[in-house]
Coordinates of C-alpha atoms in Angstrom, one line a residue:
Chain A
M1 CA -22.9 -1.8 -62.6
A2 CA -20.6 1.1 -64.5
K3 CA -19.3 -0.8 -68.0
E4 CA -15.9 -2.4 -68.0
L5 CA -13.7 -3.5 -70.8
I6 CA -12.5 -7.0 -71.1
F7 CA -8.9 -6.5 -73.2
G8 CA -5.9 -9.2 -73.9
H9 CA -2.1 -7.8 -74.1
Q10 CA -0.5 -6.2 -77.3
N11 CA 0.5 -6.9 -79.8
P12 CA -2.4 -9.8 -80.1
D13 CA -2.2 -12.9 -80.4
T14 CA -5.4 -15.3 -81.6
D15 CA -6.1 -16.2 -77.7
A16 CA -5.7 -12.6 -77.1
I17 CA -8.0 -11.1 -78.6
V18 CA -10.7 -14.2 -79.0
A19 CA -10.7 -15.2 -74.5
A20 CA -11.5 -11.2 -74.6
K21 CA -14.3 -12.0 -77.1
A22 CA -15.0 -15.3 -74.5
Y23 CA -15.1 -13.7 -71.2
A24 CA -16.6 -10.1 -72.3
Y25 CA -19.8 -13.5 -73.5
F26 CA -19.4 -15.4 -70.3
Q27 CA -19.1 -12.6 -67.8
S28 CA -22.6 -10.9 -70.0
Q29 CA -24.6 -13.8 -68.8
L30 CA -23.6 -13.3 -65.6
G31 CA -25.1 -10.0 -65.4
Y32 CA -22.3 -7.4 -66.1
D33 CA -21.7 -4.5 -68.8
V34 CA -19.0 -5.1 -70.2
E35 CA -17.2 -4.7 -74.3
A36 CA -14.5 -7.0 -75.5
V37 CA -11.4 -4.9 -77.2
A38 CA -8.2 -5.3 -78.3
L39 CA -5.2 -3.7 -77.6
G40 CA -3.9 -3.8 -81.0
E41 CA -4.3 -5.0 -84.8
P42 CA -5.3 -9.2 -85.0
N43 CA -2.7 -10.5 -86.7
M44 CA -2.6 -12.5 -90.2
E45 CA -4.3 -15.5 -88.1
T46 CA -6.3 -14.1 -85.9
N47 CA -8.1 -12.5 -89.4
F48 CA -8.8 -15.8 -90.6
V49 CA -10.5 -17.0 -87.5
L50 CA -12.6 -14.1 -87.3
N51 CA -13.7 -14.2 -91.1
Y52 CA -14.5 -17.9 -91.2
F53 CA -16.3 -17.8 -88.1
N54 CA -17.9 -14.3 -89.5
E55 CA -16.7 -12.8 -86.0
P56 CA -16.3 -9.2 -86.1
S57 CA -13.3 -7.1 -85.2
P58 CA -13.0 -6.2 -81.7
R59 CA -12.6 -1.8 -81.5
I60 CA -8.9 -0.9 -80.8
I61 CA -8.0 0.9 -78.1
K62 CA -5.1 2.9 -77.1
T63 CA -6.4 3.7 -73.1
A64 CA -9.0 2.8 -71.0
G65 CA -8.8 5.2 -68.5
S66 CA -10.4 7.2 -70.9
E67 CA -13.8 5.3 -71.4
V68 CA -13.9 3.1 -67.7
D69 CA -12.8 3.1 -64.2
T70 CA -12.5 -0.5 -63.8
V71 CA -10.9 -3.1 -66.2
M72 CA -10.7 -7.3 -66.9
L73 CA -7.7 -8.7 -67.8
V74 CA -7.3 -11.9 -70.0
D75 CA -4.3 -13.5 -71.7
H76 CA -2.2 -11.5 -69.2
N77 CA -1.6 -9.5 -66.4
E78 CA 2.0 -7.9 -66.1
P79 CA 1.9 -4.1 -66.4
Q80 CA 3.8 -2.9 -69.5
Q81 CA 1.6 -6.3 -71.7
S82 CA -0.8 -4.2 -70.8
V83 CA -3.2 -1.0 -72.3
A84 CA -0.4 2.5 -71.3
D85 CA -2.6 3.5 -68.7
I86 CA -3.8 0.5 -66.7
K87 CA -1.4 1.9 -63.6
D88 CA -4.3 4.5 -64.1
V89 CA -7.8 2.4 -63.4
T90 CA -8.8 -0.7 -61.8
V91 CA -8.5 -4.2 -62.5
T92 CA -11.1 -6.3 -61.3
H93 CA -11.2 -9.5 -63.4
V94 CA -8.3 -11.5 -64.5
I95 CA -8.5 -14.9 -66.6
D96 CA -4.8 -15.4 -67.5
H97 CA -1.9 -18.6 -68.1
H98 CA 0.9 -16.4 -67.6
R99 CA 4.0 -16.1 -65.0
I100 CA 2.2 -13.7 -62.0
S101 CA 4.8 -10.3 -62.0
G102 CA 5.1 -7.0 -61.5
F103 CA 0.8 -7.4 -60.9
E104 CA -0.8 -5.2 -57.5
T105 CA -4.1 -4.6 -56.9
T106 CA -5.2 -2.1 -53.9
I107 CA -8.3 -4.0 -53.2
P108 CA -9.3 -8.0 -53.8
L109 CA -10.4 -8.7 -56.9
Y110 CA -11.3 -11.9 -59.3
Y111 CA -8.0 -14.0 -60.3
R112 CA -7.8 -16.7 -61.8
A113 CA -4.5 -18.3 -63.9
E114 CA -3.6 -21.8 -64.5
P115 CA -1.0 -23.6 -65.8
V116 CA -2.4 -24.7 -68.7
G117 CA -1.5 -24.0 -72.6
C118 CA -3.8 -20.7 -73.9
T119 CA -6.6 -18.5 -71.4
S120 CA -9.6 -20.5 -73.7
T121 CA -8.9 -23.8 -72.1
I122 CA -9.3 -22.0 -68.5
L123 CA -12.3 -19.8 -69.9
T124 CA -13.9 -23.1 -71.7
N125 CA -14.0 -25.2 -68.2
M126 CA -15.4 -21.8 -66.4
F127 CA -18.9 -22.0 -68.4
D128 CA -18.7 -25.4 -68.0
E129 CA -18.7 -24.5 -63.3
N130 CA -21.4 -22.2 -64.1
K131 CA -23.0 -23.9 -66.5
I132 CA -22.9 -21.5 -69.6
E133 CA -23.6 -22.7 -72.7
I134 CA -21.1 -22.1 -75.2
P135 CA -22.4 -20.4 -78.9
A136 CA -21.2 -22.4 -81.1
Q137 CA -19.6 -19.8 -83.0
L138 CA -18.0 -18.5 -79.8
A139 CA -17.0 -22.2 -79.2
G140 CA -15.1 -22.1 -83.2
L141 CA -13.4 -19.1 -81.8
M142 CA -11.8 -20.5 -78.4
L143 CA -11.3 -23.2 -79.9
S144 CA -9.0 -21.9 -83.2
A145 CA -7.5 -19.8 -79.5
I146 CA -6.1 -23.4 -78.3
I147 CA -5.0 -24.4 -81.7
S148 CA -3.0 -21.1 -81.7
D149 CA -1.5 -21.1 -78.5
T150 CA -0.5 -25.3 -78.5
L151 CA 0.0 -25.0 -81.9
L152 CA -2.8 -27.9 -82.7
L153 CA -1.6 -29.8 -79.4
K154 CA 1.7 -30.3 -80.6
S155 CA 3.5 -28.2 -78.4
P156 CA 4.9 -28.4 -74.3
T157 CA 3.2 -26.1 -73.1
T158 CA -0.1 -28.7 -73.8
T159 CA -1.6 -29.9 -71.3
D160 CA -4.4 -32.5 -70.6
H161 CA -7.0 -30.2 -70.3
D162 CA -6.4 -28.6 -73.0
R163 CA -6.7 -31.8 -75.0
I164 CA -10.5 -32.7 -73.7
A165 CA -11.1 -28.9 -74.3
V166 CA -10.2 -28.8 -77.7
K167 CA -12.3 -31.8 -77.8
T168 CA -15.3 -29.7 -76.4
L169 CA -15.1 -27.4 -78.2
A170 CA -14.7 -28.7 -81.5
E171 CA -18.2 -30.8 -81.4
I172 CA -19.8 -27.5 -79.9
A173 CA -18.5 -25.9 -83.3
D174 CA -18.7 -28.8 -85.5
V175 CA -15.7 -28.9 -87.0
D176 CA -13.4 -31.2 -87.7
Y177 CA -10.4 -28.9 -85.5
E178 CA -7.2 -31.1 -87.0
T179 CA -7.4 -30.5 -91.1
Y180 CA -9.3 -26.2 -89.5
G181 CA -6.7 -26.1 -87.8
I182 CA -3.5 -27.1 -89.5
Q183 CA -5.8 -24.5 -92.5
M184 CA -5.9 -21.7 -89.2
L185 CA -2.2 -21.9 -88.5
K186 CA -0.8 -22.4 -92.4
A187 CA -3.1 -18.8 -93.2
G188 CA -0.6 -17.4 -90.0
T189 CA 2.3 -18.2 -92.1
N190 CA 0.4 -17.6 -95.1
L191 CA 3.5 -18.2 -97.2
D192 CA 1.3 -17.2 -100.4
A193 CA 1.0 -13.7 -99.9
K194 CA 5.0 -13.4 -100.0
T195 CA 7.0 -13.3 -103.5
D196 CA 10.3 -15.3 -103.2
A197 CA 12.6 -12.4 -102.4
E198 CA 10.3 -11.4 -99.8
L199 CA 10.5 -14.8 -98.1
V200 CA 14.4 -15.1 -97.6
A201 CA 14.4 -12.1 -97.1
A202 CA 11.7 -11.5 -94.3
D203 CA 13.8 -13.1 -91.2
A204 CA 17.0 -12.9 -92.1
K205 CA 19.6 -12.0 -89.7
S206 CA 24.2 -11.7 -91.1
F207 CA 26.4 -13.8 -89.0
E208 CA 30.4 -13.2 -89.4
M209 CA 31.9 -16.0 -89.4
A210 CA 35.7 -16.7 -90.0
G211 CA 36.3 -13.4 -92.1
K212 CA 33.3 -15.3 -94.6
N213 CA 30.5 -12.9 -94.6
I214 CA 26.9 -15.5 -93.2
R215 CA 23.2 -14.3 -94.1
I216 CA 21.2 -17.1 -92.6
D217 CA 17.0 -16.6 -92.9
Q218 CA 14.0 -18.7 -91.1
I219 CA 10.8 -19.8 -92.8
N220 CA 8.3 -21.6 -90.6
T221 CA 5.6 -23.3 -91.8
V222 CA 3.2 -26.2 -91.4
D223 CA 4.3 -27.7 -94.5
L224 CA 7.5 -27.8 -96.2
N225 CA 6.3 -28.6 -99.5
D226 CA 4.8 -25.4 -99.4
V227 CA 8.7 -24.3 -99.2
L228 CA 9.6 -27.0 -100.6
S229 CA 7.0 -26.4 -104.1
R230 CA 8.6 -23.8 -104.5
E231 CA 12.5 -24.2 -104.6
S232 CA 14.1 -22.9 -107.6
G233 CA 12.4 -19.4 -107.5
L234 CA 13.7 -19.5 -103.8
K235 CA 17.3 -20.3 -105.0
A236 CA 17.6 -18.0 -107.4
A237 CA 16.1 -15.1 -104.7
M238 CA 19.0 -16.2 -102.4
A239 CA 20.7 -16.0 -105.3
D240 CA 20.1 -13.1 -106.3
E241 CA 20.5 -11.3 -102.7
A242 CA 24.4 -13.0 -102.4
A243 CA 25.5 -11.2 -105.5
K244 CA 23.8 -8.4 -104.7
E245 CA 24.9 -7.6 -100.8
G246 CA 27.6 -9.6 -100.8
Y247 CA 27.0 -12.5 -98.7
D248 CA 30.0 -15.6 -99.2
L249 CA 27.4 -18.4 -97.7
F250 CA 23.3 -18.1 -97.6
L251 CA 21.5 -20.4 -95.3
V252 CA 17.7 -20.3 -95.8
L253 CA 15.6 -22.6 -93.0
A254 CA 12.0 -24.2 -93.3
T255 CA 11.4 -25.1 -90.1
N256 CA 8.2 -27.4 -89.6
I257 CA 6.0 -26.2 -87.0
L258 CA 3.8 -28.5 -86.5
D259 CA 6.5 -31.8 -86.3
S260 CA 10.0 -29.6 -85.4
N261 CA 11.3 -30.8 -88.9
S262 CA 13.8 -27.9 -91.0
E263 CA 14.8 -27.8 -94.9
L264 CA 17.9 -26.3 -95.3
F265 CA 18.6 -25.0 -98.3
V266 CA 22.3 -23.1 -98.6
Y267 CA 23.9 -21.1 -101.4
G268 CA 28.1 -20.0 -101.8
E269 CA 31.0 -21.5 -100.1
P270 CA 32.2 -23.1 -98.6
K271 CA 29.5 -26.4 -98.5
D272 CA 31.7 -28.7 -96.5
I273 CA 31.3 -26.5 -93.7
V274 CA 27.8 -27.1 -93.5
E275 CA 27.8 -30.4 -94.1
K276 CA 30.7 -30.7 -90.5
A277 CA 28.5 -28.4 -88.7
F278 CA 25.1 -30.3 -88.9
N279 CA 26.8 -34.0 -89.6
T280 CA 24.6 -34.4 -93.1
T281 CA 25.3 -34.2 -96.7
L282 CA 23.8 -32.0 -99.2
T283 CA 21.8 -33.1 -101.7
D284 CA 21.1 -30.0 -104.4
D285 CA 22.4 -28.0 -101.9
K286 CA 19.4 -29.4 -99.5
A287 CA 19.2 -30.9 -96.3
N288 CA 17.1 -32.6 -93.7
L289 CA 17.7 -31.4 -90.7
P290 CA 14.8 -33.4 -88.0
G291 CA 14.5 -31.7 -85.1
V292 CA 16.4 -28.8 -84.9
V293 CA 13.0 -26.0 -84.7
S294 CA 15.8 -22.6 -83.3
R295 CA 18.3 -20.7 -85.5
K296 CA 20.3 -19.2 -82.5
K297 CA 20.2 -22.1 -80.5
Q298 CA 20.2 -25.2 -83.7
V299 CA 21.5 -23.8 -86.3
V300 CA 24.8 -21.0 -85.0
P301 CA 26.8 -22.3 -82.5
P302 CA 27.1 -25.5 -85.1
L303 CA 28.1 -23.8 -87.9
Q304 CA 30.1 -21.6 -85.4
N305 CA 32.0 -24.2 -83.8
A306 CA 32.2 -25.9 -87.6
F307 CA 34.2 -22.7 -89.0
E308 CA 36.8 -23.3 -85.8
G309 CA 36.9 -26.4 -85.5
Chain B
M1 CA 4.9 -36.3 -57.3
A2 CA 7.1 -34.5 -54.8
K3 CA 5.5 -34.1 -51.9
E4 CA 4.2 -30.0 -51.0
L5 CA 2.8 -28.4 -48.5
I6 CA 0.4 -25.5 -48.0
F7 CA -0.2 -23.1 -45.5
G8 CA -2.1 -20.0 -44.1
H9 CA -0.9 -17.1 -43.0
Q10 CA 1.7 -16.1 -40.5
N11 CA -0.2 -15.5 -36.7
P12 CA -2.9 -17.4 -38.2
D13 CA -7.0 -16.8 -38.3
T14 CA -9.2 -19.6 -37.9
D15 CA -9.5 -19.4 -42.1
A16 CA -5.6 -19.5 -42.5
I17 CA -5.5 -22.2 -41.0
V18 CA -8.5 -24.0 -42.0
A19 CA -8.6 -23.7 -45.4
A20 CA -5.0 -25.0 -45.8
K21 CA -6.9 -28.0 -44.3
A22 CA -9.7 -28.2 -46.4
Y23 CA -6.9 -27.5 -49.5
A24 CA -4.5 -30.4 -48.6
Y25 CA -8.2 -32.8 -49.0
F26 CA -9.4 -31.5 -52.1
Q27 CA -5.7 -31.2 -53.3
S28 CA -5.4 -35.1 -52.1
Q29 CA -8.3 -36.2 -53.5
L30 CA -6.5 -35.0 -56.6
G31 CA -3.5 -36.9 -56.4
Y32 CA -1.1 -34.8 -55.3
D33 CA 1.1 -34.8 -51.7
V34 CA 0.2 -32.6 -50.4
E35 CA 0.1 -31.5 -45.5
A36 CA -1.6 -28.9 -44.5
V37 CA 0.9 -26.7 -41.8
A38 CA 0.7 -23.3 -40.4
L39 CA 3.0 -20.5 -39.9
G40 CA 2.0 -20.3 -35.4
E41 CA 0.1 -21.9 -33.1
P42 CA -3.9 -21.3 -32.9
N43 CA -5.3 -18.9 -31.2
M44 CA -8.3 -19.4 -28.7
E45 CA -10.8 -18.7 -31.3
T46 CA -9.5 -21.8 -33.8
N47 CA -9.0 -23.9 -30.8
F48 CA -12.6 -24.0 -30.0
V49 CA -13.5 -24.8 -33.1
L50 CA -10.6 -28.2 -33.8
N51 CA -11.8 -29.2 -30.4
Y52 CA -15.1 -29.1 -31.0
F53 CA -15.1 -31.3 -34.4
N54 CA -12.0 -33.4 -33.2
E55 CA -9.4 -32.1 -35.6
P56 CA -5.4 -32.3 -34.9
S57 CA -3.7 -28.8 -34.5
P58 CA -1.3 -29.0 -37.8
R59 CA 1.9 -29.0 -37.3
I60 CA 4.2 -25.7 -37.4
I61 CA 7.2 -24.8 -39.5
K62 CA 9.0 -21.8 -38.9
T63 CA 10.8 -22.7 -42.7
A64 CA 10.0 -24.9 -45.1
G65 CA 13.1 -25.3 -47.7
S66 CA 14.6 -27.1 -45.5
E67 CA 11.9 -30.1 -45.9
V68 CA 10.3 -29.5 -50.4
D69 CA 11.0 -27.3 -52.9
T70 CA 6.9 -26.6 -54.1
V71 CA 5.1 -24.6 -51.5
M72 CA 0.7 -24.4 -52.2
L73 CA -0.4 -20.7 -49.7
V74 CA -4.0 -20.6 -48.4
D75 CA -5.5 -17.6 -47.3
H76 CA -2.7 -14.7 -48.4
N77 CA -0.5 -14.1 -51.4
E78 CA 2.0 -11.4 -49.9
P79 CA 5.7 -12.3 -49.1
Q80 CA 6.0 -10.6 -46.0
Q81 CA 2.9 -12.1 -44.5
S82 CA 4.4 -15.9 -45.9
V83 CA 6.9 -19.0 -44.0
A84 CA 10.5 -16.8 -44.1
D85 CA 11.8 -18.7 -46.3
I86 CA 9.3 -18.0 -49.1
K87 CA 12.2 -17.0 -51.7
D88 CA 13.6 -19.8 -51.4
V89 CA 10.9 -22.4 -52.8
T90 CA 8.3 -22.3 -55.8
V91 CA 4.3 -21.6 -55.3
T92 CA 3.0 -23.7 -57.2
H93 CA -1.2 -23.0 -56.0
V94 CA -3.0 -19.9 -54.2
I95 CA -6.6 -19.7 -53.3
D96 CA -6.9 -16.1 -51.2
H97 CA -9.2 -13.5 -50.6
H98 CA -7.3 -11.1 -50.8
R99 CA -5.5 -8.1 -52.7
I100 CA -2.3 -8.9 -54.4
S101 CA 0.9 -7.9 -53.6
G102 CA 3.9 -8.0 -53.7
F103 CA 3.7 -11.9 -55.2
E104 CA 5.6 -12.8 -57.9
T105 CA 6.1 -15.8 -60.0
T106 CA 8.5 -17.4 -63.3
I107 CA 6.8 -19.7 -63.9
P108 CA 3.2 -20.3 -64.1
L109 CA 0.7 -21.4 -61.6
Y110 CA -2.1 -22.3 -60.4
Y111 CA -3.4 -19.0 -58.8
R112 CA -7.6 -18.7 -57.4
A113 CA -8.5 -15.6 -55.7
E114 CA -12.1 -13.8 -55.2
P115 CA -13.6 -11.0 -53.6
V116 CA -15.4 -12.6 -51.1
G117 CA -15.6 -12.7 -47.4
C118 CA -13.7 -16.1 -46.6
T119 CA -10.9 -18.2 -48.3
S120 CA -12.8 -21.1 -47.9
T121 CA -16.2 -20.2 -49.5
I122 CA -13.6 -19.7 -52.2
L123 CA -13.5 -23.9 -51.6
T124 CA -16.6 -24.7 -51.3
N125 CA -16.8 -23.8 -54.5
M126 CA -14.1 -25.5 -55.2
F127 CA -15.4 -28.8 -53.7
D128 CA -18.7 -28.2 -55.8
E129 CA -16.7 -28.0 -59.4
N130 CA -14.4 -30.9 -58.8
K131 CA -17.3 -32.6 -58.2
I132 CA -15.7 -34.1 -54.8
E133 CA -18.2 -34.4 -51.3
I134 CA -16.6 -32.1 -48.7
P135 CA -16.2 -34.7 -45.5
A136 CA -19.0 -33.1 -42.3
Q137 CA -16.1 -33.3 -40.0
L138 CA -14.1 -30.6 -42.9
A139 CA -17.8 -28.7 -43.9
G140 CA -17.8 -27.9 -40.0
L141 CA -14.2 -26.7 -39.8
M142 CA -14.5 -24.5 -43.0
L143 CA -18.1 -23.7 -41.9
S144 CA -16.0 -22.5 -38.9
A145 CA -13.8 -20.0 -41.1
I146 CA -16.5 -19.0 -43.0
I147 CA -18.1 -17.7 -39.6
S148 CA -14.8 -16.1 -38.3
D149 CA -14.3 -14.2 -41.0
T150 CA -17.6 -12.4 -41.4
L151 CA -18.3 -12.3 -38.1
L152 CA -21.2 -14.7 -38.4
L153 CA -21.9 -12.8 -41.8
K154 CA -22.7 -9.6 -40.4
S155 CA -19.0 -7.7 -41.7
P156 CA -19.1 -5.6 -44.9
T157 CA -17.2 -8.2 -46.6
T158 CA -19.5 -10.9 -46.2
T159 CA -21.0 -11.7 -49.6
D160 CA -23.5 -13.4 -50.9
H161 CA -21.6 -16.6 -51.6
D162 CA -20.7 -16.6 -48.7
R163 CA -23.6 -17.0 -47.6
I164 CA -24.1 -19.3 -49.7
A165 CA -21.5 -21.5 -48.4
V166 CA -22.7 -21.7 -44.7
K167 CA -25.6 -22.4 -45.7
T168 CA -23.9 -25.5 -47.6
L169 CA -21.3 -26.3 -45.5
A170 CA -24.2 -25.9 -42.0
E171 CA -26.9 -29.2 -43.8
I172 CA -23.6 -31.1 -44.6
A173 CA -21.6 -30.4 -41.1
D174 CA -25.0 -31.6 -38.9
V175 CA -24.6 -27.9 -37.6
D176 CA -27.5 -25.1 -36.4
Y177 CA -24.8 -22.1 -37.0
E178 CA -25.9 -19.7 -36.2
T179 CA -26.1 -21.1 -32.3
Y180 CA -22.8 -22.7 -32.9
G181 CA -20.8 -19.2 -34.6
I182 CA -21.9 -16.9 -31.1
Q183 CA -20.4 -20.0 -29.2
M184 CA -17.2 -20.7 -30.9
L185 CA -16.4 -16.4 -31.6
K186 CA -17.6 -16.4 -27.8
A187 CA -14.5 -18.4 -27.2
G188 CA -13.0 -16.1 -29.6
T189 CA -13.3 -13.3 -27.1
N190 CA -12.5 -15.6 -23.6
L191 CA -13.6 -12.5 -21.5
D192 CA -14.0 -16.0 -19.1
A193 CA -10.8 -16.2 -19.6
K194 CA -9.7 -12.7 -17.9
T195 CA -9.8 -10.5 -14.8
D196 CA -11.8 -7.5 -14.1
A197 CA -8.5 -6.3 -13.7
E198 CA -6.9 -8.0 -16.7
L199 CA -10.0 -5.7 -18.9
V200 CA -9.1 -3.0 -18.3
A201 CA -5.6 -3.3 -19.2
A202 CA -5.2 -6.2 -22.3
D203 CA -6.2 -3.7 -25.3
A204 CA -5.6 0.1 -23.5
K205 CA -3.7 3.9 -24.9
S206 CA -3.1 6.3 -23.4
F207 CA -3.5 9.8 -25.0
E208 CA -3.3 13.8 -23.7
M209 CA -5.9 16.0 -24.1
A210 CA -5.6 19.5 -23.0
G211 CA -2.7 18.6 -20.5
K212 CA -5.1 15.6 -18.9
N213 CA -3.7 12.5 -18.3
I214 CA -6.7 10.1 -21.0
R215 CA -6.9 6.1 -21.1
I216 CA -8.6 4.4 -23.5
D217 CA -9.4 0.8 -23.5
Q218 CA -11.4 -1.9 -25.4
I219 CA -13.1 -5.3 -25.1
N220 CA -14.9 -6.4 -27.6
T221 CA -17.6 -9.2 -27.5
V222 CA -20.4 -10.9 -29.1
D223 CA -22.4 -10.2 -25.7
L224 CA -23.1 -7.0 -24.0
N225 CA -24.5 -9.2 -21.2
D226 CA -21.1 -10.5 -21.0
V227 CA -19.5 -7.5 -19.8
L228 CA -22.4 -5.6 -18.2
S229 CA -22.9 -8.4 -15.8
R230 CA -19.6 -7.6 -14.6
E231 CA -19.6 -3.5 -14.2
S232 CA -18.7 -3.2 -10.7
G233 CA -16.0 -5.6 -10.6
L234 CA -14.4 -3.4 -14.1
K235 CA -15.5 -0.2 -12.3
A236 CA -13.5 -0.9 -8.7
A237 CA -10.5 -2.3 -11.5
M238 CA -11.3 0.6 -13.2
A239 CA -10.0 2.9 -10.4
D240 CA -7.9 1.1 -9.0
E241 CA -5.8 1.8 -12.1
A242 CA -6.4 5.3 -12.0
A243 CA -5.1 5.7 -9.4
K244 CA -1.9 2.9 -9.3
E245 CA -1.6 5.2 -13.3
G246 CA -2.3 8.8 -12.5
Y247 CA -5.0 8.6 -15.3
D248 CA -7.2 11.6 -15.1
L249 CA -9.9 10.4 -16.8
F250 CA -10.2 6.1 -17.4
L251 CA -12.9 5.4 -20.8
V252 CA -13.4 0.9 -21.4
L253 CA -15.2 0.5 -24.0
A254 CA -17.3 -3.0 -24.8
T255 CA -18.1 -3.5 -28.1
N256 CA -20.3 -6.2 -29.6
I257 CA -18.8 -7.1 -32.5
L258 CA -21.9 -9.1 -33.5
D259 CA -23.8 -5.8 -34.2
S260 CA -21.5 -2.9 -34.4
N261 CA -23.3 -1.8 -30.8
S262 CA -20.8 0.1 -27.6
E263 CA -21.4 0.7 -24.1
L264 CA -18.9 3.3 -22.6
F265 CA -17.8 3.3 -18.7
V266 CA -15.9 6.0 -17.8
Y267 CA -14.3 6.7 -14.3
G268 CA -12.7 10.4 -13.8
E269 CA -13.1 13.5 -14.7
P270 CA -14.0 16.0 -17.0
K271 CA -17.5 13.3 -17.4
D272 CA -19.1 16.4 -18.8
I273 CA -16.4 16.1 -21.5
V274 CA -17.2 13.5 -22.1
E275 CA -21.0 13.8 -22.4
K276 CA -20.9 16.8 -25.0
A277 CA -18.1 14.3 -26.4
F278 CA -20.4 11.7 -27.4
N279 CA -23.8 13.7 -27.3
T280 CA -25.5 11.3 -25.1
T281 CA -25.6 11.8 -20.8
L282 CA -24.5 9.6 -18.7
T283 CA -26.5 7.2 -16.3
D284 CA -24.5 5.6 -13.6
D285 CA -21.1 6.4 -15.3
K286 CA -22.2 4.3 -18.6
A287 CA -24.1 5.5 -21.5
N288 CA -24.9 3.3 -24.6
L289 CA -22.6 4.1 -28.2
P290 CA -25.0 2.5 -31.0
G291 CA -22.8 2.6 -34.4
V292 CA -19.4 2.8 -32.7
V293 CA -16.4 0.4 -33.2
S294 CA -13.3 1.9 -33.8
R295 CA -11.6 3.9 -31.0
K296 CA -9.5 4.7 -34.0
K297 CA -11.7 6.5 -35.7
Q298 CA -15.1 7.0 -33.3
V299 CA -14.3 7.5 -29.8
V300 CA -10.4 9.9 -29.6
P301 CA -11.8 12.4 -32.9
P302 CA -15.1 13.5 -30.9
L303 CA -13.2 13.4 -27.7
Q304 CA -10.7 15.4 -28.6
N305 CA -12.9 17.8 -30.4
A306 CA -14.7 18.4 -27.2
F307 CA -11.9 18.8 -24.9
E308 CA -10.6 21.7 -27.4
G309 CA -14.2 22.7 -28.7

């Protein structure tokens, strides 16, 4: 049997890299000659996971056709998310949890998709169905992928299958998944690696409302205390940036991705419009905004309305 | 949970009808509200199967959107093979053994395809994986579908998975699958229901070669004796038809679909060209052509060459 490559989507997240490794192990047990590769560098979260479980980074490829005739896809199926020369190779297997779009084959293939939170959840079931034991190290990697995709089983995409898989894998890996999960997601956001100036600039966007120059930044975290503990530094960075760039109003929204809760930091004026927009009262130029997670849907429109109203 | 319809492709064969019934049983065991329907009348073979196992014909639908919002597909995925208003409903599940083409969804779904001989083979494995028992009557139906799609495990599409499923299902159904299989495939060809004149006309096509008017018919069977025993009647029908329609040369190829073997009946002239084409000698205006199964690939080209050579 000729060698095949297995890979996840471009800009790989933890599931894209881990599911390729898990499926490669699975297929090798069934006698396939396969290698798990990746279409890009692992992100901070994935690097934490690979280090934690002492697993090497996958080899990164730009094209597949130069090495093999056939490939297996995990965690994606749409050609524009796949390897650049996907049209030049034959896809023999797909394991995925997304919609199917633009995917075409000329011959029958193995395709398994399920509407669950993570590809590694499907793979956990496949190991079970085929009575293949999951090694402890691999279980740790797959557990990490499910925690990543489901934000520790809290995202709305989470299903009972994901919950069961997490419990199964945590037991095999001998990991307290809640403690480990927070630690892992924290490594993914990695606020410690950024200066205050970087934090208030990293994801900031500018808006014009009623002739005012408005700046809105968002910081994702798994623990709001990691942001609140840097309050004075962040406020100074906001003031510096506003003076330098001429922002009338600077908002920084710190969002806890695990419990869908945000803390809003406000610099500049008019502060009364901000209070009106979010129906709140600022204390020390801050306000807690429960349930607010989306700048696009939950911050910009009410602020715009408050300016216009 | 809202009711969903499950169906196979248009012009249903035994697998299209049986896989819908099997998947409906499977899904009902998992708590889904489903009904197996069909996109057309069962063929002769399927009617034999349904009668044999005392199973009612499925209800036939023309559209799905008038009854349900969501559907499950078996034994197909390409929209042009599906229900007329497939674009108006949401596909939530697919079980199939064909290539994927033109299939698109907007949301994640359950999709399971395997490159095996029959959808009912995949379903047999799914019952096993989910530890759902297959009732004896349903096992008989599923066994019939695999026999149909794989021509009693002899077609080149047959895999080890199909062979194992046939043994498993035959045991549950308590059926001698070889004896039953021949009987079932025979019912599908059903030569007894046709007159000699009908047999030599049913699948006949006309060709012009070197100015001659050539007619070539093909009769599929599971037992060449069923054709050979009607030799004199068939020859008379060929002569009648040739006289009436002005054919110079009339060939009838009787093909045993189980062992890829054909008997050629020849009426008219030039017979020496026929002998040259197939490198054989006619005896009583007949010749055995081992390995010949395709009129398009194995009869027309050599005859054309012999006329031209």
